Amino acid sequence: MEIFKYMEKYDYEQLVFCQDKASGLKAIIAIHDTTLGPALGGARMWTYATEENAIEDALRLARGMTYKNAAAGLNLGGGKTVIIGDPFKDKNEEMFRALGRFIQGLNGRYITAEDVGTTVTDMDLIHEETNYVTGISPAFGSSGNPSPVTAYGVYRGMKAAAKEAFGSDMLEGRTISVQGLGNVAYKLCEYLHNEGAKLVVTDINQAAIDRVVNDFGATAVAPDEIYSQEVDIFSPCALGAILNDETIPQLKAKVIAGSANNQLQDSRHGDYLHELGIVYAPDYVINAGGVINVADELYGYNRERAMKRVDGIYDSIEKIFEISKRDSIPTYVAANRLAEERIARVAKSRSQFLKNEKNILNGR
């Protein structure tokens, strides 16, 4: 892998390799863009097959966080940490404290959070060495479990997508299929049930299905049958890459709006949805409630303020639809454009400010 060539292609700022022999820490911190502010992105622990795979994942995820934070209206850039190791076998206190010291050494350029393979407990250990961490225990002034907030953001984004497709954001009487019934999806189902929507659900975990069926009167179907259901809205809340050549032709829904990451198997599948006239709410915009929530911790967590910002996901989704229509582009491209336009505006403003400051210093 030609690292500098890759970094130049996508305009990365920094790649940091972190090694601590005593604890076994091998981690990579990628900082993509700090135009809007310090880079915020979680610390992921995974059993990568090769070090190159870990580097690629860190870079890819950091760039994704730049777009996610920008589209969410946060004054934060994008970054990510990946820790090479088995999260079930290789963790120890010294490892996360060592990582905390590396993060502290970046002097605020990067702020971490919980991610795949890491927990609140791990964040608390990092917090022993640095304040540049979010998602810590509520005892330290954190926001706690982000799942309900993420679910609320998806709910609000779904309503905006329904308005685009049906002319009204009312979900009462709508039939909505939900794929995956984890913590976020369960809370989403609660919001939908309370508004009067009819639920069709699936999961590979029978206990999760039973809970939603019992609590919200949902209809359960087999995992491979969820795509072909006669529904108004399809909400993918489990795996990524589930919108692909095999599944898209089965869809009868007019709207796709869910919490899963990386729903499009390939960008061409976003083009395919656009051609079919299916209203797609881009995943990294609609599922941004969690990152908006933890970002509020940086100002001293205030739940009312955080929820108000999460409520703005409705407006962000509407803006994406406006850009899509304005420029005749698929919504996934419009989401990228929304983020890129915001970054460009701030970069231009900063450049003009520095130019003015230079002129003042030179007596012009």
Short mmCIF file of C-alpha atoms in Angstrom, two decimals:
data_model
loop_
_atom_site.label_atom_id
_atom_site.label_comp_id
_atom_site.label_asym_id
_atom_site.label_seq_id
_atom_site.Cartn_x
_atom_site.Cartn_y
_atom_site.Cartn_z
CA MET A 1 0.00 0.00 0.00
CA GLU A 2 1.42 3.39 -1.03
CA ILE A 3 0.29 5.27 2.08
CA PHE A 4 1.27 8.80 1.12
CA LYS A 5 -0.22 8.39 -2.34
CA TYR A 6 -3.51 7.24 -0.79
CA MET A 7 -3.46 10.06 1.77
CA GLU A 8 -2.83 12.63 -0.96
CA LYS A 9 -5.65 11.25 -3.12
CA TYR A 10 -8.25 11.75 -0.37
CA ASP A 11 -6.50 14.65 1.37
CA TYR A 12 -5.74 13.07 4.75
CA GLU A 13 -3.87 15.13 7.31
CA GLN A 14 -2.20 12.64 9.63
CA LEU A 15 -1.63 8.95 10.31
CA VAL A 16 -0.24 7.97 13.71
CA PHE A 17 1.14 4.52 14.60
CA CYS A 18 0.95 3.71 18.32
CA GLN A 19 2.93 0.85 19.89
CA ASP A 20 3.30 -0.09 23.55
CA LYS A 21 5.26 -3.28 24.11
CA ALA A 22 4.31 -3.73 27.77
CA SER A 23 0.55 -3.78 27.13
CA GLY A 24 0.59 -5.22 23.61
CA LEU A 25 -1.03 -2.11 22.14
CA LYS A 26 -0.80 -1.81 18.38
CA ALA A 27 -3.07 0.99 17.18
CA ILE A 28 -3.46 3.39 14.29
CA ILE A 29 -5.01 6.84 14.59
CA ALA A 30 -6.12 8.40 11.30
CA ILE A 31 -7.03 12.07 11.06
CA HIS A 32 -8.72 12.94 7.80
CA ASP A 33 -9.81 16.59 7.99
CA THR A 34 -9.93 19.21 10.76
CA THR A 35 -11.34 22.11 8.75
CA LEU A 36 -14.48 22.23 10.90
CA GLY A 37 -12.75 21.44 14.18
CA PRO A 38 -10.95 18.62 16.04
CA ALA A 39 -11.35 15.18 14.52
CA LEU A 40 -13.93 13.04 16.34
CA GLY A 41 -14.27 9.31 15.74
CA GLY A 42 -14.43 6.10 17.73
CA ALA A 43 -11.77 3.57 18.72
CA ARG A 44 -12.45 0.22 17.04
CA MET A 45 -10.80 -3.04 18.15
CA TRP A 46 -10.71 -5.84 15.62
CA THR A 47 -8.75 -8.94 14.61
CA TYR A 48 -7.44 -7.62 11.31
CA ALA A 49 -5.90 -10.20 9.00
CA THR A 50 -2.99 -7.90 8.12
CA GLU A 51 -1.59 -4.57 9.28
CA GLU A 52 -2.42 -3.17 5.84
CA ASN A 53 -6.09 -4.07 6.38
CA ALA A 54 -6.02 -2.15 9.67
CA ILE A 55 -4.48 0.91 8.02
CA GLU A 56 -7.05 0.84 5.22
CA ASP A 57 -9.91 0.53 7.71
CA ALA A 58 -8.62 3.41 9.83
CA LEU A 59 -8.30 5.66 6.79
CA ARG A 60 -11.68 4.70 5.34
CA LEU A 61 -13.51 5.16 8.63
CA ALA A 62 -11.81 8.49 9.38
CA ARG A 63 -12.91 9.92 6.05
CA GLY A 64 -16.43 8.66 6.69
CA MET A 65 -16.48 10.53 10.00
CA THR A 66 -15.51 13.77 8.26
CA TYR A 67 -18.62 13.49 6.10
CA LYS A 68 -20.83 12.32 8.96
CA ASN A 69 -19.81 15.14 11.29
CA ALA A 70 -20.03 17.77 8.56
CA ALA A 71 -23.48 16.67 7.40
CA ALA A 72 -24.65 16.62 11.03
CA GLY A 73 -23.72 20.30 11.37
CA LEU A 74 -21.07 19.59 14.00
CA ASN A 75 -17.97 21.76 14.35
CA LEU A 76 -15.83 18.64 14.22
CA GLY A 77 -13.64 16.93 11.68
CA GLY A 78 -13.18 13.25 11.02
CA GLY A 79 -10.83 10.75 12.60
CA LYS A 80 -10.69 7.13 13.75
CA THR A 81 -8.62 4.75 15.82
CA VAL A 82 -8.25 1.05 15.10
CA ILE A 83 -6.66 -1.29 17.64
CA ILE A 84 -5.29 -4.55 16.29
CA GLY A 85 -6.39 -7.40 18.55
CA ASP A 86 -9.21 -9.63 19.70
CA PRO A 87 -11.62 -7.55 21.83
CA PHE A 88 -12.63 -10.70 23.73
CA LYS A 89 -9.10 -11.87 24.57
CA ASP A 90 -6.50 -9.16 24.25
CA LYS A 91 -7.81 -6.23 26.31
CA ASN A 92 -6.10 -4.96 29.44
CA GLU A 93 -6.09 -1.75 31.45
CA GLU A 94 -2.56 -0.79 30.43
CA MET A 95 -3.48 -0.98 26.72
CA PHE A 96 -6.22 1.62 26.93
CA ARG A 97 -4.27 3.86 29.25
CA ALA A 98 -1.38 3.75 26.80
CA LEU A 99 -3.75 4.69 23.99
CA GLY A 100 -5.01 7.54 26.14
CA ARG A 101 -1.46 8.87 26.41
CA PHE A 102 -1.02 8.76 22.65
CA ILE A 103 -4.30 10.64 22.19
CA GLN A 104 -3.22 13.19 24.81
CA GLY A 105 -0.04 13.69 22.80
CA LEU A 106 -2.11 14.89 19.84
CA ASN A 107 -3.10 17.84 22.04
CA GLY A 108 -6.77 17.95 21.06
CA ARG A 109 -6.48 17.33 17.32
CA TYR A 110 -8.32 14.02 17.82
CA ILE A 111 -11.13 13.00 20.21
CA THR A 112 -12.08 9.35 20.57
CA ALA A 113 -15.25 7.46 21.56
CA GLU A 114 -16.68 3.96 21.85
CA ASP A 115 -16.90 1.86 18.68
CA VAL A 116 -17.04 -1.75 17.53
CA GLY A 117 -15.09 -3.91 19.97
CA THR A 118 -14.76 -1.25 22.67
CA THR A 119 -16.95 -0.31 25.62
CA VAL A 120 -17.73 2.46 28.07
CA THR A 121 -15.32 0.77 30.49
CA ASP A 122 -12.55 1.05 27.90
CA MET A 123 -13.34 4.74 27.41
CA ASP A 124 -13.12 5.25 31.17
CA LEU A 125 -9.59 3.80 31.11
CA ILE A 126 -8.61 6.15 28.28
CA HIS A 127 -10.10 8.98 30.34
CA GLU A 128 -7.56 8.21 33.08
CA GLU A 129 -4.92 9.66 30.74
CA THR A 130 -6.75 12.25 28.65
CA ASN A 131 -9.87 14.39 28.51
CA TYR A 132 -10.05 13.96 24.74
CA VAL A 133 -12.58 11.12 24.96
CA THR A 134 -16.38 10.95 24.91
CA GLY A 135 -18.87 8.19 25.74
CA ILE A 136 -17.47 7.65 29.22
CA SER A 137 -19.53 6.62 32.26
CA PRO A 138 -22.36 8.95 33.29
CA ALA A 139 -20.59 9.35 36.64
CA PHE A 140 -18.00 11.43 34.79
CA GLY A 141 -20.68 13.63 33.17
CA SER A 142 -21.23 11.59 30.01
CA SER A 143 -24.46 11.04 28.08
CA GLY A 144 -24.77 7.32 28.78
CA ASN A 145 -26.23 4.78 26.33
CA PRO A 146 -26.46 6.43 22.87
CA SER A 147 -28.90 3.88 21.36
CA PRO A 148 -32.15 5.72 22.25
CA VAL A 149 -30.77 8.97 20.82
CA THR A 150 -29.63 7.27 17.61
CA ALA A 151 -33.09 5.72 17.29
CA TYR A 152 -34.77 9.11 17.72
CA GLY A 153 -32.63 10.56 14.94
CA VAL A 154 -33.56 7.70 12.61
CA TYR A 155 -37.22 8.21 13.49
CA ARG A 156 -37.03 11.92 12.64
CA GLY A 157 -35.13 11.24 9.42
CA MET A 158 -37.67 8.60 8.45
CA LYS A 159 -40.47 11.12 8.86
CA ALA A 160 -38.65 13.54 6.54
CA ALA A 161 -38.23 10.76 3.98
CA ALA A 162 -41.92 9.84 4.27
CA LYS A 163 -42.84 13.46 3.58
CA GLU A 164 -40.70 13.40 0.43
CA ALA A 165 -42.28 10.15 -0.80
CA PHE A 166 -45.89 10.50 0.33
CA GLY A 167 -46.42 14.24 0.83
CA SER A 168 -46.89 13.87 4.59
CA ASP A 169 -44.54 12.91 7.40
CA MET A 170 -47.29 11.14 9.34
CA LEU A 171 -46.40 7.48 9.93
CA GLU A 172 -49.76 6.45 11.39
CA GLY A 173 -51.18 3.65 9.26
CA ARG A 174 -47.91 3.16 7.36
CA THR A 175 -46.46 -0.34 7.18
CA ILE A 176 -42.76 -0.37 8.00
CA SER A 177 -40.37 -3.31 7.81
CA VAL A 178 -37.41 -3.34 10.19
CA GLN A 179 -34.39 -5.55 9.56
CA GLY A 180 -32.40 -6.23 12.73
CA LEU A 181 -33.79 -5.68 16.23
CA GLY A 182 -30.86 -4.56 18.35
CA ASN A 183 -30.92 -1.74 20.89
CA VAL A 184 -31.36 1.05 18.34
CA ALA A 185 -34.00 -0.80 16.31
CA TYR A 186 -36.01 -1.76 19.39
CA LYS A 187 -36.31 1.88 20.43
CA LEU A 188 -37.11 2.86 16.84
CA CYS A 189 -39.92 0.29 16.80
CA GLU A 190 -41.27 1.86 19.98
CA TYR A 191 -41.38 5.30 18.35
CA LEU A 192 -43.08 3.86 15.26
CA HIS A 193 -45.59 1.83 17.26
CA ASN A 194 -46.51 4.84 19.38
CA GLU A 195 -47.29 6.80 16.24
CA GLY A 196 -49.55 4.03 14.94
CA ALA A 197 -47.35 2.37 12.32
CA LYS A 198 -47.68 -1.32 11.48
CA LEU A 199 -44.44 -3.24 11.93
CA VAL A 200 -43.01 -6.17 9.99
CA VAL A 201 -39.75 -7.33 11.55
CA THR A 202 -36.93 -9.84 11.33
CA ASP A 203 -33.71 -10.78 13.09
CA ILE A 204 -31.44 -13.80 13.44
CA ASN A 205 -32.09 -13.68 17.20
CA GLN A 206 -35.48 -15.20 18.06
CA ALA A 207 -35.54 -13.58 21.51
CA ALA A 208 -35.19 -10.14 19.90
CA ILE A 209 -38.07 -10.94 17.54
CA ASP A 210 -40.29 -12.20 20.37
CA ARG A 211 -39.67 -9.03 22.37
CA VAL A 212 -40.78 -6.71 19.55
CA VAL A 213 -43.74 -8.92 18.61
CA ASN A 214 -44.94 -9.00 22.23
CA ASP A 215 -44.31 -5.33 23.00
CA PHE A 216 -45.48 -3.73 19.77
CA GLY A 217 -47.70 -6.26 18.01
CA ALA A 218 -45.25 -6.65 15.13
CA THR A 219 -45.49 -9.34 12.46
CA ALA A 220 -42.35 -11.48 12.19
CA VAL A 221 -40.95 -12.89 8.94
CA ALA A 222 -37.88 -14.93 8.04
CA PRO A 223 -34.66 -12.92 7.41
CA ASP A 224 -34.61 -13.63 3.68
CA GLU A 225 -38.27 -12.59 3.32
CA ILE A 226 -37.91 -9.06 4.70
CA TYR A 227 -36.99 -7.45 1.36
CA SER A 228 -40.10 -8.53 -0.55
CA GLN A 229 -42.70 -7.40 1.98
CA GLU A 230 -45.56 -5.14 0.85
CA VAL A 231 -44.56 -2.15 2.95
CA ASP A 232 -44.30 1.61 2.63
CA ILE A 233 -40.90 1.95 4.29
CA PHE A 234 -37.96 -0.44 4.65
CA SER A 235 -35.68 0.23 7.64
CA PRO A 236 -32.35 -1.65 7.56
CA CYS A 237 -30.92 -1.67 11.08
CA ALA A 238 -28.49 -4.57 11.00
CA LEU A 239 -25.75 -5.38 8.51
CA GLY A 240 -24.11 -3.21 5.89
CA ALA A 241 -24.10 -3.83 2.11
CA ILE A 242 -27.69 -5.08 2.19
CA LEU A 243 -28.77 -2.88 -0.74
CA ASN A 244 -27.36 -4.81 -3.66
CA ASP A 245 -28.14 -6.51 -6.98
CA GLU A 246 -30.01 -9.33 -5.26
CA THR A 247 -32.11 -7.38 -2.77
CA ILE A 248 -33.06 -4.16 -4.55
CA PRO A 249 -35.22 -5.87 -7.23
CA GLN A 250 -37.25 -7.49 -4.40
CA LEU A 251 -38.10 -4.20 -2.68
CA LYS A 252 -41.66 -2.92 -2.77
CA ALA A 253 -41.06 -0.06 -0.34
CA LYS A 254 -41.08 3.54 -1.55
CA VAL A 255 -38.69 4.66 1.22
CA ILE A 256 -35.48 3.28 2.72
CA ALA A 257 -34.55 4.77 6.08
CA GLY A 258 -32.61 2.85 8.73
CA SER A 259 -29.74 2.90 11.20
CA ALA A 260 -27.36 0.39 9.59
CA ASN A 261 -23.99 1.67 8.39
CA ASN A 262 -22.78 1.34 4.79
CA GLN A 263 -26.12 0.10 3.48
CA LEU A 264 -25.13 0.40 -0.19
CA GLN A 265 -22.96 -2.49 -1.30
CA ASP A 266 -21.54 -0.20 -3.98
CA SER A 267 -22.20 3.39 -5.04
CA ARG A 268 -23.91 2.14 -8.20
CA HIS A 269 -26.64 0.69 -5.98
CA GLY A 270 -27.43 4.23 -4.86
CA ASP A 271 -27.78 5.11 -8.54
CA TYR A 272 -30.06 2.10 -8.98
CA LEU A 273 -32.38 3.24 -6.17
CA HIS A 274 -32.49 6.72 -7.69
CA GLU A 275 -33.47 5.29 -11.09
CA LEU A 276 -36.26 3.26 -9.46
CA GLY A 277 -37.63 6.36 -7.73
CA ILE A 278 -37.09 4.91 -4.24
CA VAL A 279 -36.48 7.62 -1.64
CA TYR A 280 -33.23 6.72 0.12
CA ALA A 281 -32.20 8.51 3.33
CA PRO A 282 -28.37 8.21 3.34
CA ASP A 283 -27.23 6.12 6.29
CA TYR A 284 -24.49 8.31 7.73
CA VAL A 285 -26.86 11.27 7.92
CA ILE A 286 -29.92 9.56 9.36
CA ASN A 287 -27.95 7.54 11.94
CA ALA A 288 -25.90 10.50 13.22
CA GLY A 289 -27.88 10.87 16.47
CA GLY A 290 -25.27 8.96 18.45
CA VAL A 291 -22.32 11.09 17.36
CA ILE A 292 -24.35 14.29 17.84
CA ASN A 293 -25.15 13.12 21.36
CA VAL A 294 -21.57 12.32 22.39
CA ALA A 295 -20.30 15.50 20.73
CA ASP A 296 -22.47 17.48 23.14
CA GLU A 297 -20.31 16.15 25.98
CA LEU A 298 -17.53 18.42 24.75
CA TYR A 299 -19.58 21.40 25.95
CA GLY A 300 -20.71 19.82 29.24
CA TYR A 301 -23.52 17.42 28.43
CA ASN A 302 -27.01 18.88 28.25
CA ARG A 303 -29.60 16.34 27.10
CA GLU A 304 -32.18 18.92 26.03
CA ARG A 305 -29.63 20.68 23.84
CA ALA A 306 -28.39 17.38 22.39
CA MET A 307 -31.90 16.17 21.54
CA LYS A 308 -32.68 19.46 19.86
CA ARG A 309 -29.67 18.99 17.61
CA VAL A 310 -30.65 15.38 16.90
CA ASP A 311 -34.10 16.66 15.94
CA GLY A 312 -32.29 18.60 13.20
CA ILE A 313 -31.65 15.34 11.32
CA TYR A 314 -35.12 15.92 9.88
CA ASP A 315 -33.88 19.19 8.32
CA SER A 316 -30.63 17.62 7.12
CA ILE A 317 -32.51 14.88 5.28
CA GLU A 318 -34.78 17.51 3.71
CA LYS A 319 -31.73 19.47 2.53
CA ILE A 320 -30.33 16.33 0.93
CA PHE A 321 -33.55 15.82 -1.01
CA GLU A 322 -33.41 19.46 -2.12
CA ILE A 323 -29.83 19.06 -3.38
CA SER A 324 -30.77 15.79 -5.08
CA LYS A 325 -33.54 17.51 -7.01
CA ARG A 326 -31.53 20.68 -7.61
CA ASP A 327 -28.58 18.87 -9.14
CA SER A 328 -30.42 15.80 -10.50
CA ILE A 329 -28.24 13.42 -8.50
CA PRO A 330 -28.92 10.41 -6.25
CA THR A 331 -29.38 11.19 -2.56
CA TYR A 332 -26.15 9.45 -1.50
CA VAL A 333 -24.24 11.85 -3.77
CA ALA A 334 -26.31 14.76 -2.45
CA ALA A 335 -25.34 13.83 1.12
CA ASN A 336 -21.67 13.96 0.18
CA ARG A 337 -22.21 17.29 -1.54
CA LEU A 338 -23.96 18.70 1.55
CA ALA A 339 -20.91 17.81 3.65
CA GLU A 340 -18.38 18.98 1.07
CA GLU A 341 -20.13 22.32 0.54
CA ARG A 342 -20.10 23.01 4.27
CA ILE A 343 -16.40 22.17 4.59
CA ALA A 344 -15.59 24.33 1.55
CA ARG A 345 -17.49 27.31 2.96
CA VAL A 346 -15.67 27.12 6.27
CA ALA A 347 -12.30 26.64 4.55
CA LYS A 348 -12.94 29.68 2.34
CA SER A 349 -14.00 31.80 5.31
CA ARG A 350 -10.91 30.76 7.27
CA SER A 351 -8.65 31.50 4.29
CA GLN A 352 -10.16 34.98 3.90
CA PHE A 353 -9.76 35.64 7.63
CA LEU A 354 -6.07 34.68 7.54
CA LYS A 355 -5.56 36.83 4.46
CA ASN A 356 -7.15 39.82 6.20
CA GLU A 357 -5.01 39.24 9.29
CA LYS A 358 -1.88 39.14 7.14
CA ASN A 359 -2.89 42.38 5.41
CA ILE A 360 -3.44 44.07 8.77
CA LEU A 361 -0.01 42.94 9.99
CA ASN A 362 1.58 44.24 6.79
CA GLY A 363 -0.16 47.59 7.19
CA ARG A 364 -2.39 47.26 4.15
#
